[in-house]
């Protein structure tokens, strides 16, 4: 091999002496091309790896934070639910106590919970009473269940009058009344304006008429033609827990009174407001009334920051002379004003 001139090594081949800074290296008497180390390239790779690690850690941290927030919210919700249940049960006991304390006097709507003339002012007319217990504010309403129409025994003309009291079109009111009766009767023969299985199928419903008594007032929403808005308006006047007797008008809502008298709800409300104004002015003295019963619907609402956050609704059977002061028919707990 001819001598290699050091000055001729230009980095493009083994034409000069070994230059360890160049791309060529001699291995076993042979010249091989070796990619030179690039500090910039290796530094860029390291930077990318670091950024990936940081991004991964960030995602993990965000996921952990979200999980902790969810667990904290769930724990807070469980604590609030348990606290409200205890408060609501205390409120039901207090409502029963006020029902049994002395003979009640009209009117009953005393937001501050005060008595009238030393006599308990709590009667089952659905008016709100604010009660503070355990540092919390609770709104309590008591209703006489016998002051509602029983869905399983109410007559057609009463059902029709109930919808007419809400200013429903007369034809639609009659149709709804017939459909309700067709829902609860045992036969499959539709009434004049009613609906049976074929009518439900034709309207696109995945079910037909039940042909059995209503199990709950909420079931009314399944009847053909019953809209959510109309159900919310008519539901306060209905029950499935009646005793089959006549409606007790003493504590009936304006809706029920309007249906019984063939009038509009607004007219009854105006009359009640006029009577309340006369009582407040002393022109009409309060009158002694009984307590109704023995079935009472009690609604307890937890008021936090001026908002109604949780609600318990229960139906009790009051029996002062029985082995237990009252029994619970059912109990429902919901959010807000449910």
Short mmCIF file of C-alpha atoms in Angstrom, two decimals:
data_model
loop_
_atom_site.label_atom_id
_atom_site.label_comp_id
_atom_site.label_asym_id
_atom_site.label_seq_id
_atom_site.Cartn_x
_atom_site.Cartn_y
_atom_site.Cartn_z
CA UNK A 1 0.00 0.00 0.00
CA UNK A 2 1.31 3.40 -0.88
CA UNK A 3 2.01 5.83 1.87
CA UNK A 4 -0.93 7.89 2.90
CA UNK A 5 -0.60 11.60 2.82
CA UNK A 6 -2.07 13.08 6.00
CA UNK A 7 -2.91 16.27 4.20
CA UNK A 8 -4.96 14.42 1.57
CA UNK A 9 -7.55 13.04 4.02
CA UNK A 10 -10.54 15.15 3.16
CA UNK A 11 -13.14 13.01 4.96
CA UNK A 12 -14.33 11.36 1.71
CA UNK A 13 -12.29 8.11 1.87
CA UNK A 14 -9.12 6.51 3.16
CA UNK A 15 -6.80 8.77 1.13
CA UNK A 16 -4.97 10.11 4.14
CA UNK A 17 -3.82 9.09 7.56
CA UNK A 18 -6.40 8.09 10.21
CA UNK A 19 -8.28 11.13 11.32
CA UNK A 20 -10.29 10.21 14.40
CA UNK A 21 -12.44 13.27 13.83
CA UNK A 22 -13.47 12.07 10.38
CA UNK A 23 -16.07 9.49 9.34
CA UNK A 24 -13.60 6.71 8.46
CA UNK A 25 -12.17 4.14 10.87
CA UNK A 26 -9.67 1.31 10.28
CA UNK A 27 -10.98 -2.04 11.47
CA UNK A 28 -8.92 -5.21 10.86
CA UNK A 29 -6.80 -3.50 8.20
CA UNK A 30 -9.96 -2.28 6.46
CA UNK A 31 -11.43 1.17 6.28
CA UNK A 32 -15.08 1.39 7.29
CA UNK A 33 -17.49 4.29 7.32
CA UNK A 34 -18.70 5.17 10.82
CA UNK A 35 -21.48 7.72 11.32
CA UNK A 36 -20.05 10.49 13.41
CA UNK A 37 -21.60 11.22 16.76
CA UNK A 38 -23.84 14.26 16.58
CA UNK A 39 -24.35 16.04 19.93
CA UNK A 40 -27.31 17.95 18.47
CA UNK A 41 -29.12 14.79 17.36
CA UNK A 42 -28.72 12.94 20.64
CA UNK A 43 -29.73 16.03 22.55
CA UNK A 44 -32.94 16.35 20.50
CA UNK A 45 -33.89 12.75 21.19
CA UNK A 46 -33.35 13.26 24.89
CA UNK A 47 -35.53 16.38 24.84
CA UNK A 48 -38.37 14.51 23.11
CA UNK A 49 -38.17 11.72 25.69
CA UNK A 50 -38.29 14.23 28.52
CA UNK A 51 -41.32 15.94 26.99
CA UNK A 52 -43.10 12.59 26.61
CA UNK A 53 -42.42 11.75 30.25
CA UNK A 54 -43.70 15.14 31.37
CA UNK A 55 -46.85 14.76 29.25
CA UNK A 56 -47.46 11.26 30.64
CA UNK A 57 -47.03 12.45 34.21
CA UNK A 58 -49.38 15.38 33.53
CA UNK A 59 -52.09 13.06 32.20
CA UNK A 60 -51.65 10.76 35.19
CA UNK A 61 -51.88 13.70 37.58
CA UNK A 62 -55.03 15.03 35.91
CA UNK A 63 -56.63 11.59 36.03
CA UNK A 64 -55.76 11.20 39.70
CA UNK A 65 -57.16 14.66 40.45
CA UNK A 66 -60.42 13.90 38.62
CA UNK A 67 -60.73 10.58 40.46
CA UNK A 68 -60.17 12.27 43.81
CA UNK A 69 -62.75 14.94 42.99
CA UNK A 70 -65.29 12.28 42.01
CA UNK A 71 -64.65 10.28 45.17
CA UNK A 72 -64.91 13.44 47.27
CA UNK A 73 -68.21 14.38 45.61
CA UNK A 74 -69.58 10.86 46.13
CA UNK A 75 -68.54 10.88 49.77
CA UNK A 76 -70.11 14.31 50.30
CA UNK A 77 -73.30 13.15 48.61
CA UNK A 78 -73.48 10.06 50.84
CA UNK A 79 -72.95 12.16 53.95
CA UNK A 80 -75.60 14.68 52.85
CA UNK A 81 -78.04 11.87 52.03
CA UNK A 82 -77.57 10.26 55.44
CA UNK A 83 -77.89 13.61 57.19
CA UNK A 84 -81.05 14.52 55.30
CA UNK A 85 -82.63 11.16 56.01
CA UNK A 86 -82.07 11.67 59.74
CA UNK A 87 -83.39 15.25 59.54
CA UNK A 88 -86.43 14.17 57.51
CA UNK A 89 -87.34 11.37 59.91
CA UNK A 90 -87.15 13.86 62.77
CA UNK A 91 -89.35 16.25 60.79
CA UNK A 92 -91.96 13.52 60.21
CA UNK A 93 -92.04 12.79 63.93
CA UNK A 94 -92.42 16.50 64.64
CA UNK A 95 -95.24 16.81 62.10
CA UNK A 96 -97.08 13.93 63.78
CA UNK A 97 -96.59 15.62 67.14
CA UNK A 98 -98.07 18.85 65.80
CA UNK A 99 -101.01 16.95 64.33
CA UNK A 100 -101.76 15.42 67.72
CA UNK A 101 -101.18 18.54 69.84
CA UNK A 102 -104.44 20.23 70.82
CA UNK A 103 -107.32 20.87 68.49
CA UNK A 104 -106.15 22.68 65.35
CA UNK A 105 -107.52 26.00 64.19
CA UNK A 106 -107.87 27.52 60.73
CA UNK A 107 -105.88 28.94 59.04
CA UNK A 108 -102.90 26.61 59.05
CA UNK A 109 -100.36 28.48 56.93
CA UNK A 110 -97.98 29.84 59.53
CA UNK A 111 -94.52 30.02 57.91
CA UNK A 112 -92.86 30.79 61.25
CA UNK A 113 -94.50 27.83 62.94
CA UNK A 114 -96.23 29.94 65.57
CA UNK A 115 -99.50 28.99 67.20
CA UNK A 116 -102.79 30.85 66.96
CA UNK A 117 -104.17 31.68 70.37
CA UNK A 118 -102.05 28.99 72.00
CA UNK A 119 -103.60 26.29 69.80
CA UNK A 120 -101.54 24.29 67.33
CA UNK A 121 -101.93 25.75 63.85
CA UNK A 122 -100.88 22.64 61.96
CA UNK A 123 -103.64 20.98 59.95
CA UNK A 124 -103.25 18.76 56.86
CA UNK A 125 -104.01 21.37 54.20
CA UNK A 126 -100.69 21.25 52.34
CA UNK A 127 -99.49 24.65 53.53
CA UNK A 128 -95.73 25.04 54.20
CA UNK A 129 -94.25 25.22 57.69
CA UNK A 130 -90.58 26.09 58.21
CA UNK A 131 -88.87 24.22 61.02
CA UNK A 132 -85.27 24.57 62.19
CA UNK A 133 -83.63 21.48 63.59
CA UNK A 134 -79.96 20.63 64.05
CA UNK A 135 -78.99 23.96 62.55
CA UNK A 136 -80.82 23.15 59.31
CA UNK A 137 -84.02 24.57 57.84
CA UNK A 138 -86.74 22.15 56.76
CA UNK A 139 -90.02 22.85 55.02
CA UNK A 140 -92.84 20.57 56.12
CA UNK A 141 -96.18 20.09 54.37
CA UNK A 142 -98.97 17.80 55.56
CA UNK A 143 -101.85 16.68 53.35
CA UNK A 144 -104.95 14.68 54.12
CA UNK A 145 -104.85 11.73 51.70
CA UNK A 146 -108.65 11.42 51.80
CA UNK A 147 -108.83 14.87 50.20
CA UNK A 148 -107.66 13.45 46.85
CA UNK A 149 -109.53 11.51 44.18
CA UNK A 150 -108.72 7.79 44.25
CA UNK A 151 -107.71 6.81 40.71
CA UNK A 152 -109.14 3.32 41.14
CA UNK A 153 -112.65 4.35 42.22
CA UNK A 154 -113.17 7.88 40.87
CA UNK A 155 -116.14 8.23 38.50
CA UNK A 156 -115.92 9.37 34.90
CA UNK A 157 -117.69 12.69 35.47
CA UNK A 158 -115.29 13.51 38.31
CA UNK A 159 -112.28 12.73 36.13
CA UNK A 160 -113.67 14.88 33.36
CA UNK A 161 -114.37 17.71 35.82
CA UNK A 162 -110.80 17.41 37.10
CA UNK A 163 -109.39 18.12 33.64
CA UNK A 164 -111.96 20.81 32.91
CA UNK A 165 -110.88 22.58 36.11
CA UNK A 166 -107.45 22.88 34.49
CA UNK A 167 -109.01 24.48 31.40
CA UNK A 168 -108.44 21.39 29.24
CA UNK A 169 -110.49 21.28 26.03
CA UNK A 170 -113.84 19.55 26.77
CA UNK A 171 -113.36 16.91 24.06
CA UNK A 172 -109.86 16.12 25.31
CA UNK A 173 -111.07 16.05 28.93
CA UNK A 174 -113.72 13.48 28.03
CA UNK A 175 -111.23 11.39 26.07
CA UNK A 176 -108.74 11.37 28.94
CA UNK A 177 -111.45 10.32 31.38
CA UNK A 178 -112.48 7.40 29.14
CA UNK A 179 -108.89 6.32 28.59
CA UNK A 180 -108.20 6.28 32.32
CA UNK A 181 -111.24 4.06 32.88
CA UNK A 182 -110.18 1.77 30.00
CA UNK A 183 -106.73 1.50 31.56
CA UNK A 184 -108.03 0.23 34.89
CA UNK A 185 -111.04 -1.90 33.83
CA UNK A 186 -110.70 -5.63 33.14
CA UNK A 187 -112.20 -5.79 29.65
CA UNK A 188 -110.66 -4.95 26.30
CA UNK A 189 -113.64 -3.01 24.97
CA UNK A 190 -112.87 0.68 24.44
CA UNK A 191 -115.30 3.30 25.65
CA UNK A 192 -116.69 5.93 23.30
CA UNK A 193 -113.58 8.14 23.56
CA UNK A 194 -111.36 5.61 25.29
CA UNK A 195 -108.40 3.49 24.23
CA UNK A 196 -107.51 -0.20 24.42
CA UNK A 197 -104.57 -2.21 23.10
CA UNK A 198 -105.13 -1.54 19.39
CA UNK A 199 -105.29 2.21 19.97
CA UNK A 200 -102.00 2.19 21.87
CA UNK A 201 -100.31 0.14 19.17
CA UNK A 202 -101.65 2.42 16.45
CA UNK A 203 -100.24 5.43 18.32
CA UNK A 204 -96.80 3.80 18.45
CA UNK A 205 -96.82 2.77 22.10
CA UNK A 206 -94.88 -0.43 22.94
CA UNK A 207 -97.67 -1.53 25.30
CA UNK A 208 -101.43 -1.61 25.54
CA UNK A 209 -104.00 -0.76 28.20
CA UNK A 210 -103.14 -2.35 31.54
CA UNK A 211 -106.70 -3.54 32.28
CA UNK A 212 -105.87 -3.57 35.99
CA UNK A 213 -106.10 -1.02 38.82
CA UNK A 214 -103.47 1.69 39.01
CA UNK A 215 -100.51 0.68 41.19
CA UNK A 216 -99.43 4.30 41.66
CA UNK A 217 -100.46 7.76 40.58
CA UNK A 218 -97.26 7.96 38.50
CA UNK A 219 -98.66 5.19 36.31
CA UNK A 220 -101.10 7.76 34.93
CA UNK A 221 -98.26 9.02 32.72
CA UNK A 222 -98.55 5.85 30.63
CA UNK A 223 -102.16 6.53 29.64
CA UNK A 224 -102.60 7.50 25.99
CA UNK A 225 -102.71 11.29 25.58
CA UNK A 226 -101.34 12.17 29.03
CA UNK A 227 -98.59 14.76 28.58
CA UNK A 228 -95.89 15.45 31.20
CA UNK A 229 -97.20 18.99 31.80
CA UNK A 230 -100.78 17.82 32.25
CA UNK A 231 -99.68 15.04 34.57
CA UNK A 232 -97.77 17.47 36.79
CA UNK A 233 -100.87 19.66 36.98
CA UNK A 234 -103.37 16.91 37.79
CA UNK A 235 -101.24 14.61 39.99
CA UNK A 236 -101.67 16.64 43.23
CA UNK A 237 -105.37 15.81 43.15
CA UNK A 238 -104.97 12.04 42.75
CA UNK A 239 -104.00 9.03 44.84
CA UNK A 240 -104.22 5.25 44.84
CA UNK A 241 -104.20 5.04 48.64
CA UNK A 242 -107.74 6.22 49.29
CA UNK A 243 -110.26 4.32 51.40
CA UNK A 244 -112.87 4.26 48.65
CA UNK A 245 -115.07 6.84 50.35
CA UNK A 246 -116.06 10.35 49.37
CA UNK A 247 -113.46 13.06 49.02
CA UNK A 248 -112.95 15.04 52.24
CA UNK A 249 -113.44 18.64 51.13
CA UNK A 250 -112.19 20.10 54.42
CA UNK A 251 -108.55 19.95 53.37
CA UNK A 252 -108.95 19.52 49.62
CA UNK A 253 -106.67 21.42 47.27
CA UNK A 254 -108.06 24.13 44.97
CA UNK A 255 -107.87 21.64 42.09
CA UNK A 256 -110.03 19.05 43.86
CA UNK A 257 -112.49 21.68 45.08
CA UNK A 258 -112.78 23.10 41.57
CA UNK A 259 -113.54 19.64 40.17
CA UNK A 260 -116.15 18.95 42.85
CA UNK A 261 -117.85 22.30 42.24
CA UNK A 262 -117.51 22.37 38.46
CA UNK A 263 -115.34 25.47 38.41
CA UNK A 264 -111.86 26.56 37.39
CA UNK A 265 -108.88 26.30 39.72
CA UNK A 266 -108.20 30.03 39.45
CA UNK A 267 -111.67 30.85 40.78
CA UNK A 268 -111.18 28.68 43.88
CA UNK A 269 -107.75 30.18 44.54
CA UNK A 270 -109.20 33.71 44.35
CA UNK A 271 -111.93 32.77 46.84
CA UNK A 272 -109.43 31.28 49.26
CA UNK A 273 -107.25 34.36 49.07
CA UNK A 274 -110.26 36.57 49.79
CA UNK A 275 -111.14 34.45 52.84
CA UNK A 276 -107.55 34.61 54.07
CA UNK A 277 -107.60 38.41 53.75
CA UNK A 278 -110.86 38.58 55.72
CA UNK A 279 -109.42 36.41 58.49
CA UNK A 280 -106.29 38.53 58.62
CA UNK A 281 -108.44 41.65 58.98
CA UNK A 282 -110.47 40.03 61.74
CA UNK A 283 -113.69 40.04 59.72
CA UNK A 284 -113.91 36.25 59.83
CA UNK A 285 -112.85 34.43 63.01
CA UNK A 286 -110.88 31.20 62.69
CA UNK A 287 -112.99 28.09 62.95
CA UNK A 288 -112.23 24.82 64.66
CA UNK A 289 -111.63 21.94 62.29
CA UNK A 290 -110.81 18.29 62.71
CA UNK A 291 -107.61 16.65 61.52
CA UNK A 292 -108.94 14.40 58.78
CA UNK A 293 -106.94 11.23 58.39
CA UNK A 294 -105.98 8.65 59.29
CA UNK A 295 -103.81 8.68 56.15
CA UNK A 296 -101.50 11.65 55.81
CA UNK A 297 -98.99 12.54 53.13
CA UNK A 298 -96.02 14.38 54.64
CA UNK A 299 -93.45 16.15 52.48
CA UNK A 300 -90.16 17.29 54.01
CA UNK A 301 -87.81 19.50 51.99
CA UNK A 302 -84.27 20.47 53.00
CA UNK A 303 -83.70 24.16 52.34
CA UNK A 304 -80.02 25.10 51.92
CA UNK A 305 -79.03 28.61 50.89
CA UNK A 306 -82.60 29.37 49.90
CA UNK A 307 -82.70 26.35 47.56
CA UNK A 308 -84.72 23.18 48.02
CA UNK A 309 -82.08 20.48 47.71
CA UNK A 310 -83.61 17.20 48.89
CA UNK A 311 -87.15 16.00 49.49
CA UNK A 312 -88.71 13.13 51.41
CA UNK A 313 -92.33 12.25 50.80
CA UNK A 314 -94.07 9.63 52.91
CA UNK A 315 -97.58 8.32 53.51
CA UNK A 316 -98.33 7.47 57.12
CA UNK A 317 -101.27 5.81 58.83
CA UNK A 318 -101.84 7.64 62.09
CA UNK A 319 -103.12 5.50 64.95
CA UNK A 320 -102.77 7.36 68.28
CA UNK A 321 -104.38 4.53 70.24
CA UNK A 322 -102.54 1.72 68.49
CA UNK A 323 -99.38 -0.11 69.55
CA UNK A 324 -97.42 2.24 67.28
CA UNK A 325 -98.20 5.93 66.92
CA UNK A 326 -98.08 5.69 63.15
CA UNK A 327 -97.13 3.27 60.42
CA UNK A 328 -95.41 4.06 57.14
CA UNK A 329 -97.19 2.98 53.94
CA UNK A 330 -94.38 4.14 51.66
CA UNK A 331 -91.46 6.55 51.63
CA UNK A 332 -89.71 8.24 48.70
CA UNK A 333 -86.58 10.37 48.70
CA UNK A 334 -85.56 12.58 45.80
CA UNK A 335 -83.59 15.66 44.82
CA UNK A 336 -85.03 19.16 44.76
CA UNK A 337 -88.82 19.35 44.81
CA UNK A 338 -89.39 15.84 43.44
#
